[in-house]
């Protein structure tokens, strides 16, 4: 029996009504209301209270974004007043919409991008003692491409978590079964007795890497064809 295990622990996503959000906040979808032109804007209100608005074209890795939200919640705690965004997630045709107040976060995929839509990511964060430039840099670090390093059928090594969060995990050999599933760049079948399936949540060497000699073998196979 094949089992599927997600090696990255994600924060829980609870369902919420976008219609209710729109009624409470008519400018939720209005990208020009808070950031008409700039890709990055910092606005100071009361002393110590800042709002940061970020937008960029292209795709975002949802797993890196959710990790970032959790880090922001841990770092700012009660100083995090309100945040919201509409995201263009790599590998998914639907918009991802989120909002939060303090430690309360909720988000979901809702509605497909239309062909006429400009597919971009937009965030607004309001809080006290925010490192605006650092937050902006962290958001930009979530950008990614839908073009991946490995193809279906490639041999790779996947970083699989240990049994407890404190364990670093280990590298396990496997094969790429599929690209872009549920916002994850890869689904990988491990070379173990159970043929376990895991997700490669980010297309970086910290999560999925080529085994030794991969490039030479791939060049050889391409030369033969």
PDB file of C-alpha atoms in Angstrom:
ATOM      1  CA  UNK A   1       0.000   0.000   0.000  1.00  0.00           C
ATOM      2  CA  UNK A   2       1.356   3.426  -0.974  1.00  0.00           C
ATOM      3  CA  UNK A   3       1.303   6.037   1.755  1.00  0.00           C
ATOM      4  CA  UNK A   4       1.689   9.781   1.336  1.00  0.00           C
ATOM      5  CA  UNK A   5       3.546  11.822   3.946  1.00  0.00           C
ATOM      6  CA  UNK A   6       4.119  15.570   3.847  1.00  0.00           C
ATOM      7  CA  UNK A   7       7.655  16.221   5.165  1.00  0.00           C
ATOM      8  CA  UNK A   8       6.935  19.846   5.981  1.00  0.00           C
ATOM      9  CA  UNK A   9       4.657  20.694   8.867  1.00  0.00           C
ATOM     10  CA  UNK A  10       2.227  23.398   7.743  1.00  0.00           C
ATOM     11  CA  UNK A  11       0.115  25.648   9.900  1.00  0.00           C
ATOM     12  CA  UNK A  12      -3.519  24.696   9.992  1.00  0.00           C
ATOM     13  CA  UNK A  13      -5.697  26.433   7.409  1.00  0.00           C
ATOM     14  CA  UNK A  14      -9.276  26.990   8.497  1.00  0.00           C
ATOM     15  CA  UNK A  15     -12.108  27.720   6.115  1.00  0.00           C
ATOM     16  CA  UNK A  16     -13.668  31.159   6.158  1.00  0.00           C
ATOM     17  CA  UNK A  17     -16.201  33.076   4.112  1.00  0.00           C
ATOM     18  CA  UNK A  18     -14.712  35.471   1.573  1.00  0.00           C
ATOM     19  CA  UNK A  19     -18.139  36.987   1.093  1.00  0.00           C
ATOM     20  CA  UNK A  20     -18.181  37.932   4.782  1.00  0.00           C
ATOM     21  CA  UNK A  21     -14.668  39.341   4.511  1.00  0.00           C
ATOM     22  CA  UNK A  22     -15.721  41.470   1.549  1.00  0.00           C
ATOM     23  CA  UNK A  23     -18.742  42.808   3.468  1.00  0.00           C
ATOM     24  CA  UNK A  24     -16.596  43.730   6.468  1.00  0.00           C
ATOM     25  CA  UNK A  25     -13.752  45.089   4.332  1.00  0.00           C
ATOM     26  CA  UNK A  26     -14.972  46.451   0.952  1.00  0.00           C
ATOM     27  CA  UNK A  27     -11.387  47.209  -0.112  1.00  0.00           C
ATOM     28  CA  UNK A  28     -10.137  43.647   0.505  1.00  0.00           C
ATOM     29  CA  UNK A  29      -9.801  42.923  -3.221  1.00  0.00           C
ATOM     30  CA  UNK A  30      -8.928  46.503  -4.188  1.00  0.00           C
ATOM     31  CA  UNK A  31      -5.226  46.329  -4.960  1.00  0.00           C
ATOM     32  CA  UNK A  32      -5.063  50.097  -5.566  1.00  0.00           C
ATOM     33  CA  UNK A  33      -6.628  51.077  -2.239  1.00  0.00           C
ATOM     34  CA  UNK A  34      -3.488  50.522  -0.182  1.00  0.00           C
ATOM     35  CA  UNK A  35      -0.687  50.230  -2.721  1.00  0.00           C
ATOM     36  CA  UNK A  36      -1.503  51.909  -6.043  1.00  0.00           C
ATOM     37  CA  UNK A  37       1.905  51.824  -7.730  1.00  0.00           C
ATOM     38  CA  UNK A  38       4.783  50.753  -5.532  1.00  0.00           C
ATOM     39  CA  UNK A  39       5.883  47.164  -5.078  1.00  0.00           C
ATOM     40  CA  UNK A  40       6.750  47.998  -1.467  1.00  0.00           C
ATOM     41  CA  UNK A  41       5.296  50.681   0.779  1.00  0.00           C
ATOM     42  CA  UNK A  42       5.730  51.462   4.464  1.00  0.00           C
ATOM     43  CA  UNK A  43       3.248  53.758   6.219  1.00  0.00           C
ATOM     44  CA  UNK A  44       3.593  54.882   9.847  1.00  0.00           C
ATOM     45  CA  UNK A  45       0.445  55.672  11.808  1.00  0.00           C
ATOM     46  CA  UNK A  46       0.619  56.143  15.577  1.00  0.00           C
ATOM     47  CA  UNK A  47       4.121  56.073  17.091  1.00  0.00           C
ATOM     48  CA  UNK A  48       5.494  52.579  16.666  1.00  0.00           C
ATOM     49  CA  UNK A  49       2.567  51.355  14.541  1.00  0.00           C
ATOM     50  CA  UNK A  50       3.387  50.592  10.919  1.00  0.00           C
ATOM     51  CA  UNK A  51       1.609  49.140   7.929  1.00  0.00           C
ATOM     52  CA  UNK A  52       3.609  47.481   5.180  1.00  0.00           C
ATOM     53  CA  UNK A  53       2.189  46.749   1.768  1.00  0.00           C
ATOM     54  CA  UNK A  54       4.008  44.426  -0.647  1.00  0.00           C
ATOM     55  CA  UNK A  55       3.123  43.313  -4.149  1.00  0.00           C
ATOM     56  CA  UNK A  56       5.003  41.510  -6.881  1.00  0.00           C
ATOM     57  CA  UNK A  57       4.313  39.808 -10.191  1.00  0.00           C
ATOM     58  CA  UNK A  58       4.798  36.096 -10.657  1.00  0.00           C
ATOM     59  CA  UNK A  59       4.448  33.034  -8.467  1.00  0.00           C
ATOM     60  CA  UNK A  60       4.872  32.272  -4.786  1.00  0.00           C
ATOM     61  CA  UNK A  61       5.676  29.020  -2.985  1.00  0.00           C
ATOM     62  CA  UNK A  62       2.783  28.492  -0.567  1.00  0.00           C
ATOM     63  CA  UNK A  63       4.831  26.326   1.801  1.00  0.00           C
ATOM     64  CA  UNK A  64       7.507  29.006   2.293  1.00  0.00           C
ATOM     65  CA  UNK A  65       4.765  31.599   2.747  1.00  0.00           C
ATOM     66  CA  UNK A  66       2.995  29.603   5.455  1.00  0.00           C
ATOM     67  CA  UNK A  67       6.268  29.056   7.273  1.00  0.00           C
ATOM     68  CA  UNK A  68       6.878  32.799   7.112  1.00  0.00           C
ATOM     69  CA  UNK A  69       3.430  33.576   8.568  1.00  0.00           C
ATOM     70  CA  UNK A  70       4.127  31.251  11.485  1.00  0.00           C
ATOM     71  CA  UNK A  71       7.511  32.902  12.087  1.00  0.00           C
ATOM     72  CA  UNK A  72       5.927  36.361  12.009  1.00  0.00           C
ATOM     73  CA  UNK A  73       3.279  35.267  14.496  1.00  0.00           C
ATOM     74  CA  UNK A  74       5.929  33.864  16.841  1.00  0.00           C
ATOM     75  CA  UNK A  75       8.140  36.951  16.579  1.00  0.00           C
ATOM     76  CA  UNK A  76       5.494  39.671  16.817  1.00  0.00           C
ATOM     77  CA  UNK A  77       2.773  38.024  18.899  1.00  0.00           C
ATOM     78  CA  UNK A  78       0.431  40.670  20.279  1.00  0.00           C
ATOM     79  CA  UNK A  79       2.227  43.363  18.234  1.00  0.00           C
ATOM     80  CA  UNK A  80       0.791  41.862  15.044  1.00  0.00           C
ATOM     81  CA  UNK A  81      -2.526  43.664  14.596  1.00  0.00           C
ATOM     82  CA  UNK A  82      -3.907  42.708  11.202  1.00  0.00           C
ATOM     83  CA  UNK A  83      -2.753  41.151   7.937  1.00  0.00           C
ATOM     84  CA  UNK A  84      -4.324  40.037   4.668  1.00  0.00           C
ATOM     85  CA  UNK A  85      -3.364  39.073   1.152  1.00  0.00           C
ATOM     86  CA  UNK A  86      -4.218  37.537  -2.210  1.00  0.00           C
ATOM     87  CA  UNK A  87      -1.576  35.153  -3.568  1.00  0.00           C
ATOM     88  CA  UNK A  88      -0.672  33.683  -6.938  1.00  0.00           C
ATOM     89  CA  UNK A  89       0.475  30.229  -5.827  1.00  0.00           C
ATOM     90  CA  UNK A  90       2.779  28.237  -8.106  1.00  0.00           C
ATOM     91  CA  UNK A  91       1.219  25.063  -9.471  1.00  0.00           C
ATOM     92  CA  UNK A  92      -2.354  26.104  -8.592  1.00  0.00           C
ATOM     93  CA  UNK A  93      -4.898  27.831 -10.829  1.00  0.00           C
ATOM     94  CA  UNK A  94      -6.881  29.235  -7.894  1.00  0.00           C
ATOM     95  CA  UNK A  95      -6.278  32.377  -5.852  1.00  0.00           C
ATOM     96  CA  UNK A  96      -5.156  31.893  -2.282  1.00  0.00           C
ATOM     97  CA  UNK A  97      -6.741  34.473   0.026  1.00  0.00           C
ATOM     98  CA  UNK A  98      -5.801  34.897   3.669  1.00  0.00           C
ATOM     99  CA  UNK A  99      -6.413  37.214   6.586  1.00  0.00           C
ATOM    100  CA  UNK A 100      -5.431  37.290  10.219  1.00  0.00           C
ATOM    101  CA  UNK A 101      -5.588  39.200  13.479  1.00  0.00           C
ATOM    102  CA  UNK A 102      -2.772  38.578  15.925  1.00  0.00           C
ATOM    103  CA  UNK A 103      -2.213  34.831  16.258  1.00  0.00           C
ATOM    104  CA  UNK A 104      -5.503  34.009  14.478  1.00  0.00           C
ATOM    105  CA  UNK A 105      -4.921  33.111  10.835  1.00  0.00           C
ATOM    106  CA  UNK A 106      -7.247  31.797   8.187  1.00  0.00           C
ATOM    107  CA  UNK A 107      -6.860  31.256   4.472  1.00  0.00           C
ATOM    108  CA  UNK A 108      -8.059  29.131   1.592  1.00  0.00           C
ATOM    109  CA  UNK A 109      -8.019  28.717  -2.164  1.00  0.00           C
ATOM    110  CA  UNK A 110     -11.020  30.497  -3.605  1.00  0.00           C
ATOM    111  CA  UNK A 111     -11.866  31.183  -7.248  1.00  0.00           C
ATOM    112  CA  UNK A 112      -9.772  30.638 -10.361  1.00  0.00           C
ATOM    113  CA  UNK A 113      -7.602  33.313 -11.879  1.00  0.00           C
ATOM    114  CA  UNK A 114      -9.245  34.636 -15.035  1.00  0.00           C
ATOM    115  CA  UNK A 115      -7.292  34.916 -18.261  1.00  0.00           C
ATOM    116  CA  UNK A 116      -7.661  38.688 -18.033  1.00  0.00           C
ATOM    117  CA  UNK A 117      -6.375  38.868 -14.430  1.00  0.00           C
ATOM    118  CA  UNK A 118      -2.911  40.095 -13.624  1.00  0.00           C
ATOM    119  CA  UNK A 119      -1.486  37.209 -11.629  1.00  0.00           C
ATOM    120  CA  UNK A 120       0.410  38.781  -8.758  1.00  0.00           C
ATOM    121  CA  UNK A 121       0.837  38.521  -4.990  1.00  0.00           C
ATOM    122  CA  UNK A 122      -0.363  41.227  -2.602  1.00  0.00           C
ATOM    123  CA  UNK A 123       0.113  41.500   1.168  1.00  0.00           C
ATOM    124  CA  UNK A 124      -0.756  44.079   3.813  1.00  0.00           C
ATOM    125  CA  UNK A 125       0.550  43.801   7.405  1.00  0.00           C
ATOM    126  CA  UNK A 126      -0.226  46.222  10.229  1.00  0.00           C
ATOM    127  CA  UNK A 127       1.507  46.044  13.583  1.00  0.00           C
ATOM    128  CA  UNK A 128       3.760  47.597  16.168  1.00  0.00           C
ATOM    129  CA  UNK A 129       7.559  47.640  15.981  1.00  0.00           C
ATOM    130  CA  UNK A 130       7.608  45.909  12.593  1.00  0.00           C
ATOM    131  CA  UNK A 131      10.886  45.554  10.721  1.00  0.00           C
ATOM    132  CA  UNK A 132       9.343  46.679   7.445  1.00  0.00           C
ATOM    133  CA  UNK A 133      12.386  46.149   5.232  1.00  0.00           C
ATOM    134  CA  UNK A 134      13.076  42.744   6.752  1.00  0.00           C
ATOM    135  CA  UNK A 135       9.455  41.713   6.262  1.00  0.00           C
ATOM    136  CA  UNK A 136       9.551  42.868   2.652  1.00  0.00           C
ATOM    137  CA  UNK A 137      12.722  40.859   2.002  1.00  0.00           C
ATOM    138  CA  UNK A 138      11.135  37.785   3.613  1.00  0.00           C
ATOM    139  CA  UNK A 139       8.091  38.007   1.362  1.00  0.00           C
ATOM    140  CA  UNK A 140      10.228  38.384  -1.748  1.00  0.00           C
ATOM    141  CA  UNK A 141      12.156  35.270  -0.693  1.00  0.00           C
ATOM    142  CA  UNK A 142       8.899  33.306  -1.163  1.00  0.00           C
ATOM    143  CA  UNK A 143       8.877  34.058  -4.904  1.00  0.00           C
ATOM    144  CA  UNK A 144       9.461  31.084  -7.161  1.00  0.00           C
ATOM    145  CA  UNK A 145       9.149  29.817 -10.711  1.00  0.00           C
ATOM    146  CA  UNK A 146       6.863  27.075 -11.989  1.00  0.00           C
ATOM    147  CA  UNK A 147       9.815  25.722 -13.948  1.00  0.00           C
ATOM    148  CA  UNK A 148      11.466  23.055 -11.808  1.00  0.00           C
ATOM    149  CA  UNK A 149      14.963  21.573 -11.645  1.00  0.00           C
ATOM    150  CA  UNK A 150      13.928  17.918 -11.818  1.00  0.00           C
ATOM    151  CA  UNK A 151      11.697  16.069 -14.274  1.00  0.00           C
ATOM    152  CA  UNK A 152       9.279  13.205 -13.669  1.00  0.00           C
ATOM    153  CA  UNK A 153      11.344  10.025 -13.462  1.00  0.00           C
ATOM    154  CA  UNK A 154      14.500  11.718 -12.166  1.00  0.00           C
ATOM    155  CA  UNK A 155      16.326  10.111  -9.266  1.00  0.00           C
ATOM    156  CA  UNK A 156      16.657  12.472  -6.288  1.00  0.00           C
ATOM    157  CA  UNK A 157      17.214  12.586  -2.549  1.00  0.00           C
ATOM    158  CA  UNK A 158      14.415  13.905  -0.327  1.00  0.00           C
ATOM    159  CA  UNK A 159      14.864  15.341   3.173  1.00  0.00           C
ATOM    160  CA  UNK A 160      12.404  13.402   5.319  1.00  0.00           C
ATOM    161  CA  UNK A 161      11.621  14.619   8.820  1.00  0.00           C
ATOM    162  CA  UNK A 162      12.294  12.535  11.882  1.00  0.00           C
ATOM    163  CA  UNK A 163       9.600  11.163  14.142  1.00  0.00           C
ATOM    164  CA  UNK A 164       9.709  14.286  16.346  1.00  0.00           C
ATOM    165  CA  UNK A 165       9.996  17.977  15.369  1.00  0.00           C
ATOM    166  CA  UNK A 166      13.380  18.153  17.126  1.00  0.00           C
ATOM    167  CA  UNK A 167      14.921  15.580  14.814  1.00  0.00           C
ATOM    168  CA  UNK A 168      16.738  16.905  11.753  1.00  0.00           C
ATOM    169  CA  UNK A 169      15.500  14.134   9.532  1.00  0.00           C
ATOM    170  CA  UNK A 170      17.490  12.220   6.955  1.00  0.00           C
ATOM    171  CA  UNK A 171      18.141  12.086   3.225  1.00  0.00           C
ATOM    172  CA  UNK A 172      16.364   9.244   1.446  1.00  0.00           C
ATOM    173  CA  UNK A 173      16.741   8.221  -2.192  1.00  0.00           C
ATOM    174  CA  UNK A 174      13.641   8.372  -4.360  1.00  0.00           C
ATOM    175  CA  UNK A 175      12.109   9.100  -7.755  1.00  0.00           C
ATOM    176  CA  UNK A 176      10.063  12.096  -8.909  1.00  0.00           C
ATOM    177  CA  UNK A 177       6.506  10.858  -9.595  1.00  0.00           C
ATOM    178  CA  UNK A 178       4.755  14.147 -10.279  1.00  0.00           C
ATOM    179  CA  UNK A 179       5.361  17.884 -10.518  1.00  0.00           C
ATOM    180  CA  UNK A 180       3.122  20.461  -8.811  1.00  0.00           C
ATOM    181  CA  UNK A 181       0.591  18.704  -6.628  1.00  0.00           C
ATOM    182  CA  UNK A 182      -1.383  20.753  -4.098  1.00  0.00           C
ATOM    183  CA  UNK A 183       1.145  23.573  -4.309  1.00  0.00           C
ATOM    184  CA  UNK A 184       4.110  21.234  -3.726  1.00  0.00           C
ATOM    185  CA  UNK A 185       6.762  21.204  -6.471  1.00  0.00           C
ATOM    186  CA  UNK A 186       7.282  17.440  -6.280  1.00  0.00           C
ATOM    187  CA  UNK A 187       5.693  14.192  -5.231  1.00  0.00           C
ATOM    188  CA  UNK A 188       8.448  11.662  -4.634  1.00  0.00           C
ATOM    189  CA  UNK A 189       8.367   7.907  -4.195  1.00  0.00           C
ATOM    190  CA  UNK A 190      11.022   6.859  -1.702  1.00  0.00           C
ATOM    191  CA  UNK A 191      13.236   3.830  -2.158  1.00  0.00           C
ATOM    192  CA  UNK A 192      11.988   2.128   0.982  1.00  0.00           C
ATOM    193  CA  UNK A 193      10.089  -1.094   1.641  1.00  0.00           C
ATOM    194  CA  UNK A 194       6.711   0.691   1.668  1.00  0.00           C
ATOM    195  CA  UNK A 195       7.331   2.848  -1.445  1.00  0.00           C
ATOM    196  CA  UNK A 196       6.361   5.840   0.690  1.00  0.00           C
ATOM    197  CA  UNK A 197       5.269   8.974  -1.154  1.00  0.00           C
ATOM    198  CA  UNK A 198       6.401  12.341   0.202  1.00  0.00           C
ATOM    199  CA  UNK A 199       6.129  15.899  -0.999  1.00  0.00           C
ATOM    200  CA  UNK A 200       9.117  18.012  -1.884  1.00  0.00           C
ATOM    201  CA  UNK A 201       7.627  21.275  -0.566  1.00  0.00           C
ATOM    202  CA  UNK A 202      10.287  23.639  -1.936  1.00  0.00           C
ATOM    203  CA  UNK A 203      12.476  23.266  -5.018  1.00  0.00           C
ATOM    204  CA  UNK A 204      15.710  23.920  -3.144  1.00  0.00           C
ATOM    205  CA  UNK A 205      18.596  21.709  -2.042  1.00  0.00           C
ATOM    206  CA  UNK A 206      17.503  21.959   1.596  1.00  0.00           C
ATOM    207  CA  UNK A 207      14.478  19.809   0.690  1.00  0.00           C
ATOM    208  CA  UNK A 208      15.195  17.977  -2.576  1.00  0.00           C
ATOM    209  CA  UNK A 209      18.652  17.476  -4.026  1.00  0.00           C
ATOM    210  CA  UNK A 210      20.328  15.558  -6.798  1.00  0.00           C
ATOM    211  CA  UNK A 211      22.175  12.380  -5.823  1.00  0.00           C
ATOM    212  CA  UNK A 212      25.897  12.301  -6.433  1.00  0.00           C
ATOM    213  CA  UNK A 213      26.676  11.992 -10.145  1.00  0.00           C
ATOM    214  CA  UNK A 214      23.173  13.130 -11.203  1.00  0.00           C
ATOM    215  CA  UNK A 215      24.285  15.818 -13.650  1.00  0.00           C
ATOM    216  CA  UNK A 216      26.797  13.550 -15.383  1.00  0.00           C
ATOM    217  CA  UNK A 217      24.207  10.765 -15.740  1.00  0.00           C
ATOM    218  CA  UNK A 218      21.572  13.154 -17.095  1.00  0.00           C
ATOM    219  CA  UNK A 219      23.970  14.631 -19.664  1.00  0.00           C
ATOM    220  CA  UNK A 220      24.861  11.096 -20.768  1.00  0.00           C
ATOM    221  CA  UNK A 221      21.200  10.119 -21.183  1.00  0.00           C
ATOM    222  CA  UNK A 222      20.447  13.305 -23.163  1.00  0.00           C
ATOM    223  CA  UNK A 223      23.447  12.652 -25.438  1.00  0.00           C
ATOM    224  CA  UNK A 224      22.151   9.164 -26.233  1.00  0.00           C
ATOM    225  CA  UNK A 225      18.813  10.564 -27.366  1.00  0.00           C
TER     226      UNK A 225
END
